[in-house]
Amino acid sequence: MRYAFIEYTCSSPDANLIRDVSVKNKTEINSVIEPAEGIESIRLRALIDLFDEIIEKPFYDQLRTKEQLGYVQCDWKLISGVFGFYFIVQSSEYNPIYLQRRVDNFMNGLEDILVYI
């Protein structure tokens, strides 16, 4: 079995990378995606924290509870002086392309979540 990984940034939709990596445990069948969207202004940190608080529970509810995709996490991090927001979805049932589509679908529906705030 192989471990598939997708990582992308919002700078270019063509920047998607799929990486198959051999693992020691041949029964390992997990896929994981970790898209990161960079934000280059420190003054936006408060907005990032607020955004995280707003979408964390709906993200978990939709992708983990309702769709039962597997392990999910969303958060922000600082890399090389740039704040970024990322989503992780890890699943032994679904391939990374499907997982990316589900995250994209969630992101496309964020306006509906934000309208009710």
Short mmCIF file of N, CA, C and O in Angstrom, two decimals:
data_model
loop_
_atom_site.label_atom_id
_atom_site.label_comp_id
_atom_site.label_asym_id
_atom_site.label_seq_id
_atom_site.Cartn_x
_atom_site.Cartn_y
_atom_site.Cartn_z
N MET A 1 0.83 -1.18 0.00
CA MET A 1 0.00 0.00 0.00
C MET A 1 0.88 1.25 0.00
O MET A 1 2.01 1.23 0.45
N ARG A 2 0.29 2.33 -0.46
CA ARG A 2 1.02 3.59 -0.48
C ARG A 2 0.24 4.64 0.29
O ARG A 2 -0.97 4.55 0.45
N TYR A 3 0.93 5.64 0.72
CA TYR A 3 0.39 6.76 1.45
C TYR A 3 0.34 7.93 0.48
O TYR A 3 1.33 8.29 -0.11
N ALA A 4 -0.83 8.46 0.26
CA ALA A 4 -0.97 9.56 -0.69
C ALA A 4 -1.15 10.87 0.05
O ALA A 4 -1.83 10.92 1.06
N PHE A 5 -0.57 11.91 -0.46
CA PHE A 5 -0.57 13.19 0.22
C PHE A 5 -0.78 14.29 -0.81
O PHE A 5 -0.15 14.29 -1.84
N ILE A 6 -1.71 15.19 -0.53
CA ILE A 6 -1.92 16.36 -1.38
C ILE A 6 -1.63 17.59 -0.55
O ILE A 6 -2.10 17.71 0.57
N GLU A 7 -0.90 18.51 -1.10
CA GLU A 7 -0.67 19.79 -0.44
C GLU A 7 -0.84 20.86 -1.50
O GLU A 7 -0.34 20.73 -2.60
N TYR A 8 -1.60 21.92 -1.17
CA TYR A 8 -1.72 23.00 -2.13
C TYR A 8 -1.85 24.33 -1.42
O TYR A 8 -2.18 24.40 -0.26
N THR A 9 -1.58 25.39 -2.16
CA THR A 9 -1.80 26.73 -1.64
C THR A 9 -2.77 27.43 -2.57
O THR A 9 -2.94 27.03 -3.72
N CYS A 10 -3.39 28.48 -2.07
CA CYS A 10 -4.38 29.17 -2.89
C CYS A 10 -3.74 30.01 -3.98
O CYS A 10 -4.43 30.55 -4.81
N SER A 11 -2.42 30.10 -4.02
CA SER A 11 -1.76 30.95 -5.00
C SER A 11 -1.97 30.46 -6.43
O SER A 11 -2.00 31.25 -7.35
N SER A 12 -2.15 29.17 -6.61
CA SER A 12 -2.35 28.64 -7.95
C SER A 12 -3.07 27.30 -7.87
O SER A 12 -2.59 26.37 -7.22
N PRO A 13 -4.22 27.19 -8.54
CA PRO A 13 -4.91 25.90 -8.52
C PRO A 13 -4.09 24.79 -9.19
O PRO A 13 -4.31 23.62 -8.94
N ASP A 14 -3.12 25.17 -10.02
CA ASP A 14 -2.29 24.18 -10.69
C ASP A 14 -1.14 23.70 -9.81
O ASP A 14 -0.36 22.86 -10.20
N ALA A 15 -1.06 24.23 -8.58
CA ALA A 15 0.04 23.87 -7.68
C ALA A 15 -0.24 22.60 -6.89
O ALA A 15 0.52 22.24 -6.03
N ASN A 16 -1.37 21.93 -7.16
CA ASN A 16 -1.70 20.70 -6.44
C ASN A 16 -0.62 19.65 -6.67
O ASN A 16 -0.16 19.45 -7.78
N LEU A 17 -0.24 19.00 -5.59
CA LEU A 17 0.76 17.96 -5.65
C LEU A 17 0.19 16.70 -5.03
O LEU A 17 -0.38 16.75 -3.95
N ILE A 18 0.35 15.59 -5.69
CA ILE A 18 0.02 14.30 -5.11
C ILE A 18 1.31 13.53 -4.99
O ILE A 18 2.06 13.41 -5.95
N ARG A 19 1.57 13.06 -3.79
CA ARG A 19 2.82 12.37 -3.54
C ARG A 19 2.49 11.01 -2.95
O ARG A 19 1.89 10.92 -1.90
N ASP A 20 2.88 9.95 -3.63
CA ASP A 20 2.76 8.60 -3.09
C ASP A 20 4.06 8.25 -2.40
O ASP A 20 5.13 8.40 -2.97
N VAL A 21 3.93 7.78 -1.17
CA VAL A 21 5.10 7.46 -0.37
C VAL A 21 4.96 6.04 0.14
O VAL A 21 3.93 5.65 0.67
N SER A 22 5.99 5.24 -0.05
CA SER A 22 5.98 3.88 0.49
C SER A 22 6.06 3.95 2.01
O SER A 22 6.75 4.80 2.56
N VAL A 23 5.35 3.05 2.66
CA VAL A 23 5.36 3.01 4.12
C VAL A 23 5.83 1.64 4.57
O VAL A 23 5.74 0.66 3.84
N LYS A 24 6.35 1.58 5.79
CA LYS A 24 6.86 0.31 6.31
C LYS A 24 5.74 -0.70 6.53
O LYS A 24 5.89 -1.88 6.25
N ASN A 25 4.60 -0.22 7.04
CA ASN A 25 3.46 -1.09 7.30
C ASN A 25 2.64 -1.21 6.01
O ASN A 25 1.91 -0.31 5.64
N LYS A 26 2.75 -2.34 5.32
CA LYS A 26 2.10 -2.52 4.02
C LYS A 26 0.57 -2.57 4.11
O LYS A 26 -0.11 -2.45 3.10
N THR A 27 0.03 -2.71 5.32
CA THR A 27 -1.43 -2.69 5.45
C THR A 27 -1.95 -1.28 5.66
O THR A 27 -3.16 -1.07 5.72
N GLU A 28 -1.07 -0.30 5.76
CA GLU A 28 -1.46 1.10 5.94
C GLU A 28 -2.14 1.60 4.66
O GLU A 28 -1.56 1.55 3.58
N ILE A 29 -3.37 2.07 4.79
CA ILE A 29 -4.11 2.51 3.61
C ILE A 29 -4.65 3.93 3.75
O ILE A 29 -5.57 4.32 3.06
N ASN A 30 -4.09 4.73 4.63
CA ASN A 30 -4.58 6.08 4.85
C ASN A 30 -4.20 7.03 3.73
O ASN A 30 -3.14 6.91 3.12
N SER A 31 -5.09 7.98 3.46
CA SER A 31 -4.81 9.11 2.59
C SER A 31 -4.93 10.36 3.45
O SER A 31 -5.72 10.39 4.38
N VAL A 32 -4.18 11.38 3.12
CA VAL A 32 -4.27 12.62 3.89
C VAL A 32 -4.08 13.80 2.94
O VAL A 32 -3.36 13.70 1.95
N ILE A 33 -4.80 14.88 3.20
CA ILE A 33 -4.57 16.12 2.48
C ILE A 33 -4.29 17.20 3.52
O ILE A 33 -4.80 17.15 4.63
N GLU A 34 -3.45 18.16 3.16
CA GLU A 34 -3.16 19.27 4.04
C GLU A 34 -3.03 20.54 3.20
O GLU A 34 -1.95 21.03 2.94
N PRO A 35 -4.17 21.08 2.73
CA PRO A 35 -4.10 22.33 1.99
C PRO A 35 -3.82 23.50 2.92
O PRO A 35 -4.30 23.54 4.03
N ALA A 36 -3.01 24.44 2.46
CA ALA A 36 -2.69 25.62 3.28
C ALA A 36 -2.90 26.87 2.44
O ALA A 36 -2.44 26.93 1.31
N GLU A 37 -3.58 27.84 2.98
CA GLU A 37 -3.82 29.09 2.28
C GLU A 37 -3.09 30.20 3.02
O GLU A 37 -3.40 30.49 4.17
N GLY A 38 -2.09 30.79 2.37
CA GLY A 38 -1.23 31.76 3.03
C GLY A 38 -1.86 33.13 3.19
O GLY A 38 -2.56 33.61 2.33
N ILE A 39 -1.57 33.76 4.31
CA ILE A 39 -1.99 35.13 4.58
C ILE A 39 -0.75 35.86 5.06
O ILE A 39 -0.14 35.47 6.05
N GLU A 40 -0.35 36.89 4.35
CA GLU A 40 0.97 37.49 4.56
C GLU A 40 0.95 38.72 5.45
O GLU A 40 1.88 39.51 5.40
N SER A 41 -0.06 38.94 6.29
CA SER A 41 -0.10 40.13 7.12
C SER A 41 -0.32 39.75 8.58
O SER A 41 -1.30 39.09 8.91
N ILE A 42 0.59 40.19 9.44
CA ILE A 42 0.46 39.87 10.86
C ILE A 42 -0.81 40.49 11.45
O ILE A 42 -1.43 39.92 12.34
N ARG A 43 -1.22 41.63 10.93
CA ARG A 43 -2.42 42.27 11.47
C ARG A 43 -3.68 41.46 11.24
O ARG A 43 -4.71 41.72 11.84
N LEU A 44 -3.61 40.44 10.41
CA LEU A 44 -4.77 39.58 10.17
C LEU A 44 -4.85 38.41 11.14
O LEU A 44 -5.75 37.58 11.05
N ARG A 45 -3.92 38.34 12.08
CA ARG A 45 -3.90 37.20 13.01
C ARG A 45 -5.22 37.08 13.78
O ARG A 45 -5.75 35.99 13.97
N ALA A 46 -5.76 38.19 14.24
CA ALA A 46 -7.03 38.16 14.97
C ALA A 46 -8.15 37.63 14.09
O ALA A 46 -9.00 36.86 14.54
N LEU A 47 -8.15 38.02 12.84
CA LEU A 47 -9.17 37.51 11.91
C LEU A 47 -9.00 36.01 11.67
O LEU A 47 -9.98 35.28 11.55
N ILE A 48 -7.76 35.58 11.62
CA ILE A 48 -7.50 34.14 11.44
C ILE A 48 -8.03 33.36 12.64
O ILE A 48 -8.68 32.33 12.49
N ASP A 49 -7.74 33.87 13.84
CA ASP A 49 -8.25 33.21 15.05
C ASP A 49 -9.78 33.17 15.06
O ASP A 49 -10.39 32.17 15.41
N LEU A 50 -10.39 34.28 14.69
CA LEU A 50 -11.86 34.34 14.64
C LEU A 50 -12.41 33.37 13.60
O LEU A 50 -13.36 32.62 13.86
N PHE A 51 -11.79 33.36 12.43
CA PHE A 51 -12.21 32.44 11.38
C PHE A 51 -12.10 31.00 11.84
O PHE A 51 -13.01 30.19 11.62
N ASP A 52 -11.01 30.69 12.52
CA ASP A 52 -10.81 29.34 13.06
C ASP A 52 -11.93 28.97 14.03
O ASP A 52 -12.50 27.88 13.97
N GLU A 53 -12.26 29.89 14.93
CA GLU A 53 -13.32 29.63 15.91
C GLU A 53 -14.67 29.43 15.23
O GLU A 53 -15.48 28.62 15.66
N ILE A 54 -14.91 30.17 14.16
CA ILE A 54 -16.19 30.09 13.46
C ILE A 54 -16.35 28.77 12.72
O ILE A 54 -17.42 28.16 12.75
N ILE A 55 -15.31 28.33 12.03
CA ILE A 55 -15.49 27.16 11.16
C ILE A 55 -15.05 25.83 11.76
O ILE A 55 -15.36 24.78 11.20
N GLU A 56 -14.35 25.85 12.89
CA GLU A 56 -13.83 24.60 13.45
C GLU A 56 -14.93 23.57 13.70
O GLU A 56 -14.83 22.42 13.27
N LYS A 57 -15.97 23.96 14.38
CA LYS A 57 -17.05 23.01 14.69
C LYS A 57 -17.84 22.59 13.45
O LYS A 57 -18.10 21.40 13.27
N PRO A 58 -18.23 23.52 12.57
CA PRO A 58 -18.92 23.08 11.35
C PRO A 58 -18.06 22.17 10.47
O PRO A 58 -18.56 21.21 9.87
N PHE A 59 -16.74 22.44 10.40
CA PHE A 59 -15.83 21.59 9.62
C PHE A 59 -15.82 20.18 10.18
O PHE A 59 -15.99 19.20 9.45
N TYR A 60 -15.66 20.08 11.51
CA TYR A 60 -15.65 18.78 12.16
C TYR A 60 -16.99 18.09 11.99
O TYR A 60 -17.06 16.90 11.64
N ASP A 61 -18.07 18.82 12.21
CA ASP A 61 -19.41 18.24 12.12
C ASP A 61 -19.68 17.69 10.72
O ASP A 61 -20.19 16.58 10.57
N GLN A 62 -19.33 18.46 9.70
CA GLN A 62 -19.62 18.02 8.33
C GLN A 62 -18.74 16.86 7.89
O GLN A 62 -19.22 15.83 7.44
N LEU A 63 -17.42 17.03 8.02
CA LEU A 63 -16.51 16.05 7.44
C LEU A 63 -16.25 14.84 8.32
O LEU A 63 -16.07 13.73 7.82
N ARG A 64 -16.27 15.02 9.62
CA ARG A 64 -16.04 13.90 10.54
C ARG A 64 -17.34 13.20 10.93
O ARG A 64 -17.48 12.00 10.79
N THR A 65 -18.30 13.99 11.42
CA THR A 65 -19.53 13.40 11.95
C THR A 65 -20.48 12.96 10.84
O THR A 65 -20.90 11.81 10.79
N LYS A 66 -20.82 13.87 9.94
CA LYS A 66 -21.82 13.57 8.90
C LYS A 66 -21.26 12.71 7.78
O LYS A 66 -21.87 11.72 7.40
N GLU A 67 -20.11 13.10 7.23
CA GLU A 67 -19.55 12.35 6.11
C GLU A 67 -18.65 11.21 6.56
O GLU A 67 -18.31 10.34 5.75
N GLN A 68 -18.24 11.20 7.81
CA GLN A 68 -17.41 10.15 8.40
C GLN A 68 -16.18 9.83 7.55
O GLN A 68 -15.88 8.68 7.26
N LEU A 69 -15.47 10.89 7.18
CA LEU A 69 -14.29 10.72 6.34
C LEU A 69 -13.08 10.19 7.09
O LEU A 69 -12.21 9.57 6.51
N GLY A 70 -13.00 10.47 8.38
CA GLY A 70 -11.84 10.05 9.17
C GLY A 70 -11.41 11.19 10.06
O GLY A 70 -12.20 12.03 10.48
N TYR A 71 -10.10 11.26 10.34
CA TYR A 71 -9.54 12.29 11.19
C TYR A 71 -9.57 13.62 10.45
O TYR A 71 -9.15 13.70 9.29
N VAL A 72 -10.06 14.68 11.09
CA VAL A 72 -10.08 16.00 10.48
C VAL A 72 -9.54 17.04 11.46
O VAL A 72 -9.69 16.90 12.67
N GLN A 73 -8.92 18.06 10.92
CA GLN A 73 -8.41 19.16 11.74
C GLN A 73 -8.32 20.40 10.87
O GLN A 73 -7.97 20.33 9.70
N CYS A 74 -8.65 21.54 11.46
CA CYS A 74 -8.40 22.82 10.79
C CYS A 74 -7.79 23.75 11.82
O CYS A 74 -8.14 23.72 12.99
N ASP A 75 -6.85 24.56 11.37
CA ASP A 75 -6.15 25.45 12.28
C ASP A 75 -5.32 26.42 11.44
O ASP A 75 -5.28 26.33 10.22
N TRP A 76 -4.62 27.31 12.11
CA TRP A 76 -3.68 28.20 11.43
C TRP A 76 -2.29 27.92 11.95
O TRP A 76 -2.11 27.35 13.01
N LYS A 77 -1.31 28.32 11.16
CA LYS A 77 0.07 28.19 11.60
C LYS A 77 0.91 29.28 10.94
O LYS A 77 0.48 29.89 9.97
N LEU A 78 2.07 29.50 11.49
CA LEU A 78 3.00 30.49 10.99
C LEU A 78 4.19 29.76 10.38
O LEU A 78 4.87 28.99 11.06
N ILE A 79 4.43 29.99 9.10
CA ILE A 79 5.56 29.36 8.41
C ILE A 79 6.35 30.45 7.71
O ILE A 79 5.81 31.18 6.88
N SER A 80 7.61 30.56 8.04
CA SER A 80 8.51 31.55 7.43
C SER A 80 7.91 32.95 7.48
O SER A 80 7.97 33.70 6.51
N GLY A 81 7.29 33.31 8.59
CA GLY A 81 6.74 34.64 8.76
C GLY A 81 5.39 34.87 8.11
O GLY A 81 4.90 35.99 8.07
N VAL A 82 4.77 33.81 7.58
CA VAL A 82 3.48 33.94 6.90
C VAL A 82 2.45 33.12 7.65
O VAL A 82 2.65 31.94 7.91
N PHE A 83 1.36 33.78 8.03
CA PHE A 83 0.26 33.06 8.65
C PHE A 83 -0.52 32.34 7.57
O PHE A 83 -0.78 32.88 6.50
N GLY A 84 -0.91 31.11 7.85
CA GLY A 84 -1.70 30.34 6.89
C GLY A 84 -2.76 29.54 7.60
O GLY A 84 -2.64 29.22 8.79
N PHE A 85 -3.81 29.24 6.89
CA PHE A 85 -4.89 28.43 7.42
C PHE A 85 -4.84 27.09 6.69
O PHE A 85 -4.62 27.04 5.49
N TYR A 86 -5.01 26.00 7.44
CA TYR A 86 -4.91 24.70 6.80
C TYR A 86 -6.00 23.76 7.29
O TYR A 86 -6.55 23.93 8.36
N PHE A 87 -6.28 22.79 6.46
CA PHE A 87 -7.24 21.73 6.76
C PHE A 87 -6.53 20.41 6.56
O PHE A 87 -5.83 20.23 5.57
N ILE A 88 -6.73 19.49 7.48
CA ILE A 88 -6.20 18.13 7.34
C ILE A 88 -7.37 17.17 7.37
O ILE A 88 -8.24 17.27 8.24
N VAL A 89 -7.39 16.27 6.42
CA VAL A 89 -8.36 15.18 6.42
C VAL A 89 -7.58 13.91 6.14
O VAL A 89 -6.89 13.80 5.13
N GLN A 90 -7.66 12.96 7.05
CA GLN A 90 -6.94 11.69 6.91
C GLN A 90 -7.95 10.57 6.93
O GLN A 90 -8.80 10.51 7.83
N SER A 91 -7.88 9.68 5.95
CA SER A 91 -8.88 8.64 5.83
C SER A 91 -8.26 7.35 5.31
O SER A 91 -7.40 7.37 4.43
N SER A 92 -8.73 6.23 5.83
CA SER A 92 -8.34 4.93 5.30
C SER A 92 -9.36 4.43 4.28
O SER A 92 -9.16 3.40 3.65
N GLU A 93 -10.43 5.17 4.12
CA GLU A 93 -11.53 4.75 3.23
C GLU A 93 -11.54 5.47 1.89
O GLU A 93 -12.05 4.94 0.91
N TYR A 94 -11.02 6.70 1.84
CA TYR A 94 -11.15 7.53 0.65
C TYR A 94 -9.80 8.00 0.16
O TYR A 94 -8.89 8.24 0.94
N ASN A 95 -9.69 8.18 -1.17
CA ASN A 95 -8.44 8.64 -1.76
C ASN A 95 -8.30 10.15 -1.60
O ASN A 95 -9.28 10.85 -1.31
N PRO A 96 -7.10 10.70 -1.78
CA PRO A 96 -6.88 12.12 -1.53
C PRO A 96 -7.65 13.05 -2.47
O PRO A 96 -8.01 14.15 -2.08
N ILE A 97 -7.91 12.62 -3.70
CA ILE A 97 -8.68 13.45 -4.62
C ILE A 97 -10.10 13.64 -4.08
O ILE A 97 -10.63 14.74 -4.07
N TYR A 98 -10.71 12.57 -3.61
CA TYR A 98 -12.05 12.65 -3.03
C TYR A 98 -12.04 13.54 -1.79
O TYR A 98 -12.92 14.38 -1.61
N LEU A 99 -11.02 13.38 -0.93
CA LEU A 99 -10.92 14.20 0.28
C LEU A 99 -10.78 15.68 -0.06
O LEU A 99 -11.41 16.53 0.57
N GLN A 100 -9.97 15.98 -1.07
CA GLN A 100 -9.80 17.37 -1.48
C GLN A 100 -11.12 17.94 -1.97
O GLN A 100 -11.47 19.08 -1.67
N ARG A 101 -11.87 17.16 -2.72
CA ARG A 101 -13.18 17.63 -3.21
C ARG A 101 -14.13 17.92 -2.05
O ARG A 101 -14.91 18.87 -2.10
N ARG A 102 -14.08 17.10 -1.02
CA ARG A 102 -14.96 17.32 0.14
C ARG A 102 -14.58 18.59 0.90
O ARG A 102 -15.44 19.33 1.35
N VAL A 103 -13.27 18.85 1.03
CA VAL A 103 -12.82 20.09 1.66
C VAL A 103 -13.22 21.28 0.79
O VAL A 103 -13.72 22.29 1.29
N ASP A 104 -13.02 21.16 -0.51
CA ASP A 104 -13.42 22.24 -1.43
C ASP A 104 -14.92 22.50 -1.33
O ASP A 104 -15.36 23.65 -1.33
N ASN A 105 -15.70 21.45 -1.24
CA ASN A 105 -17.15 21.59 -1.11
C ASN A 105 -17.50 22.33 0.19
O ASN A 105 -18.36 23.21 0.20
N PHE A 106 -16.82 21.96 1.27
CA PHE A 106 -17.04 22.65 2.54
C PHE A 106 -16.69 24.13 2.41
O PHE A 106 -17.45 25.00 2.84
N MET A 107 -15.53 24.42 1.82
CA MET A 107 -15.11 25.81 1.66
C MET A 107 -16.09 26.59 0.79
O MET A 107 -16.36 27.76 1.06
N ASN A 108 -16.61 25.96 -0.24
CA ASN A 108 -17.58 26.64 -1.11
C ASN A 108 -18.87 26.95 -0.37
O ASN A 108 -19.60 27.86 -0.76
N GLY A 109 -19.17 26.21 0.69
CA GLY A 109 -20.38 26.44 1.48
C GLY A 109 -20.18 27.34 2.68
O GLY A 109 -21.11 27.55 3.46
N LEU A 110 -18.98 27.90 2.84
CA LEU A 110 -18.71 28.74 4.00
C LEU A 110 -19.59 29.98 4.07
O LEU A 110 -19.95 30.43 5.16
N GLU A 111 -19.96 30.52 2.94
CA GLU A 111 -20.82 31.70 2.95
C GLU A 111 -22.11 31.43 3.70
O GLU A 111 -22.58 32.27 4.47
N ASP A 112 -22.68 30.23 3.50
CA ASP A 112 -23.91 29.87 4.21
C ASP A 112 -23.70 29.85 5.72
O ASP A 112 -24.57 30.26 6.48
N ILE A 113 -22.54 29.38 6.16
CA ILE A 113 -22.22 29.35 7.59
C ILE A 113 -22.06 30.77 8.13
O ILE A 113 -22.58 31.12 9.18
N LEU A 114 -21.35 31.60 7.38
CA LEU A 114 -21.05 32.96 7.83
C LEU A 114 -22.28 33.87 7.84
O LEU A 114 -22.35 34.80 8.62
N VAL A 115 -23.26 33.59 6.99
CA VAL A 115 -24.48 34.39 6.93
C VAL A 115 -25.23 34.36 8.25
O VAL A 115 -25.83 35.35 8.66
N TYR A 116 -25.18 33.25 8.96
CA TYR A 116 -25.95 33.09 10.19
C TYR A 116 -25.24 33.61 11.43
O TYR A 116 -25.73 33.45 12.53
N ILE A 117 -24.11 34.24 11.27
CA ILE A 117 -23.38 34.76 12.42
C ILE A 117 -23.79 36.20 12.70
O ILE A 117 -23.96 37.00 11.87
#
